[in-house]
Short mmCIF file of C-alpha atoms in Angstrom, two decimals:
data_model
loop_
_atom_site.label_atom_id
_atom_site.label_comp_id
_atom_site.label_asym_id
_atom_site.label_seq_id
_atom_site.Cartn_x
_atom_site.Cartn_y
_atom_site.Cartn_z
CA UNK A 275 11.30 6.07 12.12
CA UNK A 276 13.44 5.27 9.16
CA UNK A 277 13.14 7.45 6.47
CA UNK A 278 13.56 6.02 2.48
CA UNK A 279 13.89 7.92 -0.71
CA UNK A 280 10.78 6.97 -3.27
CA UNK A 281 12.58 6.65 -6.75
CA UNK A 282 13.74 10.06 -8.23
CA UNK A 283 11.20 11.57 -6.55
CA UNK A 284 13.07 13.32 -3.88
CA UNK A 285 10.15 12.57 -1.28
CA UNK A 286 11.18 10.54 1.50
CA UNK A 287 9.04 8.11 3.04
CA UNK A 288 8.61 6.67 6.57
CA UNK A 289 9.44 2.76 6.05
CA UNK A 290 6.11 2.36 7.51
CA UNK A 291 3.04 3.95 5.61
CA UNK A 292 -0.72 4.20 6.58
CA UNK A 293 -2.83 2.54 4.41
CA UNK A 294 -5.99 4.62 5.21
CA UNK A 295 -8.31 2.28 4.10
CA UNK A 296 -9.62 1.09 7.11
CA UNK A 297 -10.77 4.24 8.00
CA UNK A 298 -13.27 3.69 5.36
CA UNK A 299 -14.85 1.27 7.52
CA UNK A 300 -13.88 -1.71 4.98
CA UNK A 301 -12.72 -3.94 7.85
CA UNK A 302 -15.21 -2.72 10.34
CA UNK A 303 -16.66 0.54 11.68
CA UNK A 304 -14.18 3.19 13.02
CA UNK A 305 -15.50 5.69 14.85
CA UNK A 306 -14.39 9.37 13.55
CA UNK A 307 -12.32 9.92 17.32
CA UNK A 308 -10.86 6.41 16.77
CA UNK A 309 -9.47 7.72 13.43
CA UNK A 310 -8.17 10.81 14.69
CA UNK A 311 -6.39 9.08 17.39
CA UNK A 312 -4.98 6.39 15.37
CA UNK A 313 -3.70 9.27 12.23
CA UNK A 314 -2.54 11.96 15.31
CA UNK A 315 -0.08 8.74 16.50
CA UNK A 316 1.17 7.80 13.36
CA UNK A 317 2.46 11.25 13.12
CA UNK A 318 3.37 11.68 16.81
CA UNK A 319 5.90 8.31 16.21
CA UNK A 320 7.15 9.67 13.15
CA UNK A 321 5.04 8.13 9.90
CA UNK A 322 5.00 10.52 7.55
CA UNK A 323 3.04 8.91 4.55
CA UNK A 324 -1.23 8.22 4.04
CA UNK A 325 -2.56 6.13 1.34
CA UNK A 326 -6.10 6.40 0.61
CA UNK A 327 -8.29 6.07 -2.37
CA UNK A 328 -11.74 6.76 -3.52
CA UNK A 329 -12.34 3.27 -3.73
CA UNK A 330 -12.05 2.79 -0.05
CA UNK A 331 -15.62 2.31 1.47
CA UNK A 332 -16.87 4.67 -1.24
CA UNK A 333 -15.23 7.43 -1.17
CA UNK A 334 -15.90 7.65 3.04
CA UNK A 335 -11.69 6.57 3.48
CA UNK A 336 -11.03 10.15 1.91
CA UNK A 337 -13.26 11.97 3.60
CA UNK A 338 -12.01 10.58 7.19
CA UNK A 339 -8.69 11.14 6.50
CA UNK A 340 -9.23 14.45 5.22
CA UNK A 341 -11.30 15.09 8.41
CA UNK A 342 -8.36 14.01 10.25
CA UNK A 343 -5.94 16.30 8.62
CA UNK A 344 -7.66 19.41 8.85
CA UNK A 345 -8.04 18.76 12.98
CA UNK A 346 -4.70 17.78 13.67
CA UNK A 347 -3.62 20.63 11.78
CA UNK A 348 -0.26 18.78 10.49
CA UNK A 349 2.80 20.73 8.35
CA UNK A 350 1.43 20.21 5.20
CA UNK A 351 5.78 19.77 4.00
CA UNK A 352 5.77 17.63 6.96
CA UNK A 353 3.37 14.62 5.64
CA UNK A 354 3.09 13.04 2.21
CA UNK A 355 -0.72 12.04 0.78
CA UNK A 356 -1.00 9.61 -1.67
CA UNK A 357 -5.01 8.58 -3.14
CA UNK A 358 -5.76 6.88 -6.18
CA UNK A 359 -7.95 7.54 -9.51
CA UNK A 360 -9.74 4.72 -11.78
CA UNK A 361 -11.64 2.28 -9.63
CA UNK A 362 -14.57 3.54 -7.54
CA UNK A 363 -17.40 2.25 -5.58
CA UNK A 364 -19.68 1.54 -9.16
CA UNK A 365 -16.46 -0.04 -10.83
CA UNK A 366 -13.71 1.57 -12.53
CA UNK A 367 -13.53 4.36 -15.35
CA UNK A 368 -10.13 5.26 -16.36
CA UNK A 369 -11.42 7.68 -19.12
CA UNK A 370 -8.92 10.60 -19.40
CA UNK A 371 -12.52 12.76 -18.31
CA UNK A 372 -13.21 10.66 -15.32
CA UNK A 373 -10.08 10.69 -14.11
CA UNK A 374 -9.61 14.61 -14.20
CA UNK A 375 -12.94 15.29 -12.30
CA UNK A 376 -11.74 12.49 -9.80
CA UNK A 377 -8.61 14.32 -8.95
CA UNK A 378 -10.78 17.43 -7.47
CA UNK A 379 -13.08 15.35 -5.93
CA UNK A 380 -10.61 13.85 -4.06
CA UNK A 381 -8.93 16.87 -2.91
CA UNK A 382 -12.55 18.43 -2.12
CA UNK A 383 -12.67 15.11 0.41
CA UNK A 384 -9.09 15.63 1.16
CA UNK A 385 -9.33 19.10 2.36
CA UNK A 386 -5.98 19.58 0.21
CA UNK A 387 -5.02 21.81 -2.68
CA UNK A 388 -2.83 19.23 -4.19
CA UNK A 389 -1.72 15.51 -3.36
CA UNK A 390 1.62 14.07 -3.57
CA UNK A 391 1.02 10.93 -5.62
CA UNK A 392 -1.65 9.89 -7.67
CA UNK A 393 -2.23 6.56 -8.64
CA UNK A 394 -3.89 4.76 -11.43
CA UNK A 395 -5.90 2.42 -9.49
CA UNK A 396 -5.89 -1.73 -10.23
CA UNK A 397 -4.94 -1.02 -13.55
CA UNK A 398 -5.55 -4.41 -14.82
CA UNK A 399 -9.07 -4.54 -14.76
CA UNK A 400 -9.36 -1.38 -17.81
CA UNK A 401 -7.24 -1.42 -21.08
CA UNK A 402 -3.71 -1.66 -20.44
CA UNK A 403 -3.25 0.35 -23.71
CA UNK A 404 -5.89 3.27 -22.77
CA UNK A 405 -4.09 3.44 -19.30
CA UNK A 406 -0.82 3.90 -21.57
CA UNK A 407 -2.21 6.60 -24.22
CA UNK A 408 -5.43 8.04 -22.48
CA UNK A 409 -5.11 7.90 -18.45
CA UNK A 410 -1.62 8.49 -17.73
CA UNK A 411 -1.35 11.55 -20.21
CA UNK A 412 -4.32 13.28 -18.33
CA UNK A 413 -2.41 12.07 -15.01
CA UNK A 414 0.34 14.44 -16.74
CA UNK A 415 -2.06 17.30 -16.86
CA UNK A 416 -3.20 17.17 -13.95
CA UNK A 417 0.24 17.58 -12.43
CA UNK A 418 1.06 20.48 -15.33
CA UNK A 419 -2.08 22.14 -13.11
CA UNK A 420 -0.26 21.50 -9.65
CA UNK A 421 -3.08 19.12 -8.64
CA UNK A 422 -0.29 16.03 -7.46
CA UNK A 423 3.51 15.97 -7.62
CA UNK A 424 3.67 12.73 -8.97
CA UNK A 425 2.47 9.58 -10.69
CA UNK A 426 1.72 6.23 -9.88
CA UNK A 427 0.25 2.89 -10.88
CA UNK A 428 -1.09 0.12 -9.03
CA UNK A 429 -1.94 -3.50 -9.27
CA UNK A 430 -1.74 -7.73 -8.07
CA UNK A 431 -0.13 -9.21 -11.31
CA UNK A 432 3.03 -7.55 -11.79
CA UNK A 433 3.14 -7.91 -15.44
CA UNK A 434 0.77 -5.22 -15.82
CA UNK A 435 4.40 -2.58 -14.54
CA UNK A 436 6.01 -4.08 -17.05
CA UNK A 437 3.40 -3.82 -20.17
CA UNK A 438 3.11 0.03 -19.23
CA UNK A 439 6.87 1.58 -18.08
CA UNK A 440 7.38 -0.60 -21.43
CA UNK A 441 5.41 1.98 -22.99
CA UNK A 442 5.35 5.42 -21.49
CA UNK A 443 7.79 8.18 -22.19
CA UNK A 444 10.33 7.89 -19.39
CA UNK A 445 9.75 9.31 -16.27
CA UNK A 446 5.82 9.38 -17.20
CA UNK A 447 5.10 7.25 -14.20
CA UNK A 448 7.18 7.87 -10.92
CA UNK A 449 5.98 5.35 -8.48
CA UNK A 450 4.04 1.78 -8.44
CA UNK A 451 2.47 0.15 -5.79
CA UNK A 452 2.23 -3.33 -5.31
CA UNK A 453 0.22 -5.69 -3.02
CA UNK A 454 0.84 -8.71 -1.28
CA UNK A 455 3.60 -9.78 -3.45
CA UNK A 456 6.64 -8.84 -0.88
CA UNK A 457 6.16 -10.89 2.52
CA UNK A 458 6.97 -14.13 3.66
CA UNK A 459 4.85 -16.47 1.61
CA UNK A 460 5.64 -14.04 -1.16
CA UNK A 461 8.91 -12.43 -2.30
CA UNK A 462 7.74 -12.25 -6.54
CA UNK A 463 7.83 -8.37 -6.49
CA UNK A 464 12.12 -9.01 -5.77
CA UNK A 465 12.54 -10.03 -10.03
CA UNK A 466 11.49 -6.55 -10.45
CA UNK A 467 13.46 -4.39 -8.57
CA UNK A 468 15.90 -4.33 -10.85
CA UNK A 469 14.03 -3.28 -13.71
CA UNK A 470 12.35 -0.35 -12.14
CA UNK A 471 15.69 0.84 -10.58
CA UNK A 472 16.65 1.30 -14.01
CA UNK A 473 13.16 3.21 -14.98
CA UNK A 474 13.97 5.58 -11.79
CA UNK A 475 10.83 4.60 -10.54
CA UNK A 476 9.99 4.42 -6.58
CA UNK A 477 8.10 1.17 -4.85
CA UNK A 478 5.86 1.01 -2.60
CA UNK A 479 4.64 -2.48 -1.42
CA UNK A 480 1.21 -2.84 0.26
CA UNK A 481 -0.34 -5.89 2.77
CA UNK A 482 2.61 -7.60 4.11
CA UNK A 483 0.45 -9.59 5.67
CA UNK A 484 -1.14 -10.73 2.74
CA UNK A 485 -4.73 -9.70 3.06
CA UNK A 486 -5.46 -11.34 6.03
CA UNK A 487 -3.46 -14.79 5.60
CA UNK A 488 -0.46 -14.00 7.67
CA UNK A 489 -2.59 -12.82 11.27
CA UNK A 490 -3.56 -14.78 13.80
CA UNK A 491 -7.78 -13.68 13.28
CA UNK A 492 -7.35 -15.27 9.88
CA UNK A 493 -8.28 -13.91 6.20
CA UNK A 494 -11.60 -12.55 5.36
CA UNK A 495 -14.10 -14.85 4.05
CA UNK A 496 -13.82 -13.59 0.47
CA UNK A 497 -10.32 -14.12 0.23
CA UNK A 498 -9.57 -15.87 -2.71
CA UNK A 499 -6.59 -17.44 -1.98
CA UNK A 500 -6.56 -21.01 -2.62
CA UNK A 501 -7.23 -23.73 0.22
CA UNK A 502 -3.89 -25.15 0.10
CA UNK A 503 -2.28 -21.64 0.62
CA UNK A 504 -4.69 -20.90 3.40
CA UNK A 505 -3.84 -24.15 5.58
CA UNK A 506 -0.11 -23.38 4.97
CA UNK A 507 -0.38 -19.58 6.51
CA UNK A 508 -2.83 -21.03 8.75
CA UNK A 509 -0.36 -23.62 9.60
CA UNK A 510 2.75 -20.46 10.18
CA UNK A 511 0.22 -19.03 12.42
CA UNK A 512 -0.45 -21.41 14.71
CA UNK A 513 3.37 -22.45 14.92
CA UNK A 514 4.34 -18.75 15.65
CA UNK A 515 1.33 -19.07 18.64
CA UNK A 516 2.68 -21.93 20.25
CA UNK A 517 6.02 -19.95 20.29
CA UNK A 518 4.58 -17.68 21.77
CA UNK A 519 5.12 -15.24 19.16
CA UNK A 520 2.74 -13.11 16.41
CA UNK A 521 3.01 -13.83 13.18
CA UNK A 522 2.38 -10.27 12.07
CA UNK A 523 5.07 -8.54 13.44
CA UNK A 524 7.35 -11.07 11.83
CA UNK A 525 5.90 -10.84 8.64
CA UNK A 526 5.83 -7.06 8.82
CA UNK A 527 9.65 -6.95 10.25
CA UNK A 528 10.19 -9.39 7.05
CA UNK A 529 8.61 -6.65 4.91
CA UNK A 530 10.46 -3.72 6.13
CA UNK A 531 14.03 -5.43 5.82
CA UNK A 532 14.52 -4.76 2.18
CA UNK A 533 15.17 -1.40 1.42
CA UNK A 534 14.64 -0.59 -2.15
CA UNK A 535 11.01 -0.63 -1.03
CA UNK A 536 10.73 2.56 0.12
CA UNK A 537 7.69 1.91 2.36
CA UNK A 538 5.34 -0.79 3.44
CA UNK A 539 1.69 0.32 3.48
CA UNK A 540 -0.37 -1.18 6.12
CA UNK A 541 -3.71 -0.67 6.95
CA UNK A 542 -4.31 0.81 10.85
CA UNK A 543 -7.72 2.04 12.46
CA UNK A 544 -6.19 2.70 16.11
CA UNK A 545 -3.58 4.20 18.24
CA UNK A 546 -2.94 -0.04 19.54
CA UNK A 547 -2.35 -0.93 15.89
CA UNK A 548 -0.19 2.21 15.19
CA UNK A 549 2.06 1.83 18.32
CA UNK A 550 2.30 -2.36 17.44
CA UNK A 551 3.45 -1.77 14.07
CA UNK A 552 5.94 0.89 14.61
CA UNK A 553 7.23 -0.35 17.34
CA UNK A 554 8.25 -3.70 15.32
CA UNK A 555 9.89 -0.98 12.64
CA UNK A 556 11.61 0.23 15.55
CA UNK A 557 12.60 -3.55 16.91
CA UNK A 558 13.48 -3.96 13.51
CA UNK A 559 15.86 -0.94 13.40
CA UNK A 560 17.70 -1.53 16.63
CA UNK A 561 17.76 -5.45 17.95
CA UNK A 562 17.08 -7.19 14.33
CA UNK A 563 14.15 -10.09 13.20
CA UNK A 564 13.86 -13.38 15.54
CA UNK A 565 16.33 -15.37 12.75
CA UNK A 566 15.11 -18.58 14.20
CA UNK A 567 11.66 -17.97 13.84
CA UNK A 568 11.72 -16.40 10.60
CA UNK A 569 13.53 -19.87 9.34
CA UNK A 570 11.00 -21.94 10.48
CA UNK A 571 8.07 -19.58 9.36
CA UNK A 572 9.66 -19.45 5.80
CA UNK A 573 10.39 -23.85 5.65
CA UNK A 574 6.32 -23.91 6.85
CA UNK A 575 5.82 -21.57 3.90
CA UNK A 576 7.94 -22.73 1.43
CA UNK A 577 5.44 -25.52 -0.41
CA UNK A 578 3.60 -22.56 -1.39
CA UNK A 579 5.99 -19.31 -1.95
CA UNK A 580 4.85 -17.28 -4.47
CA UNK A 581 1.76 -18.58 -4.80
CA UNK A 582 -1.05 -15.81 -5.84
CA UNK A 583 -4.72 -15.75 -6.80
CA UNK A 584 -6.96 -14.31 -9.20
CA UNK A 585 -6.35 -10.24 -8.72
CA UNK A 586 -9.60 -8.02 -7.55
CA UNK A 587 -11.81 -9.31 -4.92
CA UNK A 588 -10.12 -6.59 -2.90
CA UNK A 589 -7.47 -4.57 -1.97
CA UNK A 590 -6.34 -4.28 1.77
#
């Protein structure tokens, strides 16, 4: 498994992260063995970063994973932990007070003296300006105390990067993660690459298959994606079907191809998803993306590229 630098962090990342949430049975139920199996694989085929969050079927995503951790018994140098502060089962609180009992919560859950990122979670549903002056100076206390190595932000609109690395003393913030805007139907997060080279900050992009839109089961219900943008992945799918073909790995492959994202998050609840998704990062790696496909995927797509919704009904 390719390995990426994260900003000036000096951590490096497995191009392919697990996104923990799952395990919070947000998707479904997962049974605790299911979850140990599916986290004891992703290490076994070489990821070496988890992404969880309080958030993530209240609080149960943390606890599973920390469960998981503790059995397997994993080099703690070995793996990188990322979780997430500010938006919780009851809503969000990013109150300098909240966010510094949250911390040791989640490493109670964890089973883990310190984690390696922390992230300000959905950060445009508080203040942008107390997230600037109140949350993300605690955030620096709390890794003054040792309790994470770094600091990170997350969010859908991307302006919200901007407002705050606009704002904070440089290198305040090490890392942001964004979601859904880096896959086929949606390339946005490219435009700011640039810009946070510049801030040394590391990216980490999250649901390359868009929430749902690019897999052959379809989005949730409560995806609020408009209809238009539905019947156009919808229509990708089904073209990618008759192919023969599954539009996931494609639009994971298409994720994983640009490499000043240091790692794609994607959600996994099983050793079958864990083995499917690196072994298209391994495809990837050593034969290349289907070219053809990928052309005709993106001209199906292309009516409605870039297209985004209202941020917050949820976060894969």
């Amino acid at each position: 498994m390719e390995r990426r630098e994260l900003g000036n962090t000096g951590l490096k990342l497995s191009c392919l992260g697990f996104g923990a949430s799952p395990l919070g049975n947000v998707f479904g139920q997962v049974s605790p063995d299911a979850a140990l199996s599916a986290v004891r694989r992703a290490f076994e085929l070489g990821i070496n970063f988890f992404d969880t969050s309080p958030y993530y079927g209240g609080t149960v995503s943390e606890m599973v994973l920390g469960n998981c951790l503790e059995a397997l018994a994993l080099p703690r140098n070995d793996i990188v932990v990322s979780t997430k502060c500010g938006r919780y089962a009851d809503g969000f609180d990013f109150s300098a007070e909240r966010v510094t009992k949250s911390i040791d919560e989640s490493l109670a859950r964890l089973k883990l003296d310190y984690v390696d990122i922390l992230h300000c979670h959905d950060i445009e549903f508080g203040s942008l300006d107390q997230i600037v002056n109140e949350t993300i100076p605690a955030l620096q206390k709390i890794k003054e105390a040792g309790k994470t190595r770094f600091i990170g932000i997350t969010g859908l609109p991307l302006g919200v990067f901007t407002y705050v690395l606009d704002r904070v003393p440089p290198g305040s913030v090490d890392v942001i993660l964004s979601y859904c805007h880096y896959g086929i139907n949606d390339t946005a997060l490219v435009d700011l690459l640039p810009y946070l080279k510049s801030k040394g900050v590391g990216v980490i992009s999250a649901s390359p298959l868009s929430m749902g839109l690019l897999t052959e089961s379809g989005p949730p219900d409560w995806h609020p994606a408009s209809a238009q943008l539905k019947s156009a992945c919808r229509a990708a799918v089904d073209h990618c079907k008759k192919k023969g073909k599954n539009i996931s790995k494609v639009a994971l492959q298409y994720s994983l191809m640009n490499k000043e994202i240091s790692t794609v998050l994607v959600g996994m609840n099983s050793p079958k998803q864990v083995e499917e998704n690196t072994a298209a990062a391994l495809e990837l790696s050593n034969v290349g993306i289907d070219e053809e496909l990928l052309h005709e995927v993106e001209a199906i797509l292309q009516p409605i590229k870039n297209q985004t919704w209202p941020s917050g009904i949820q976060e894969s």
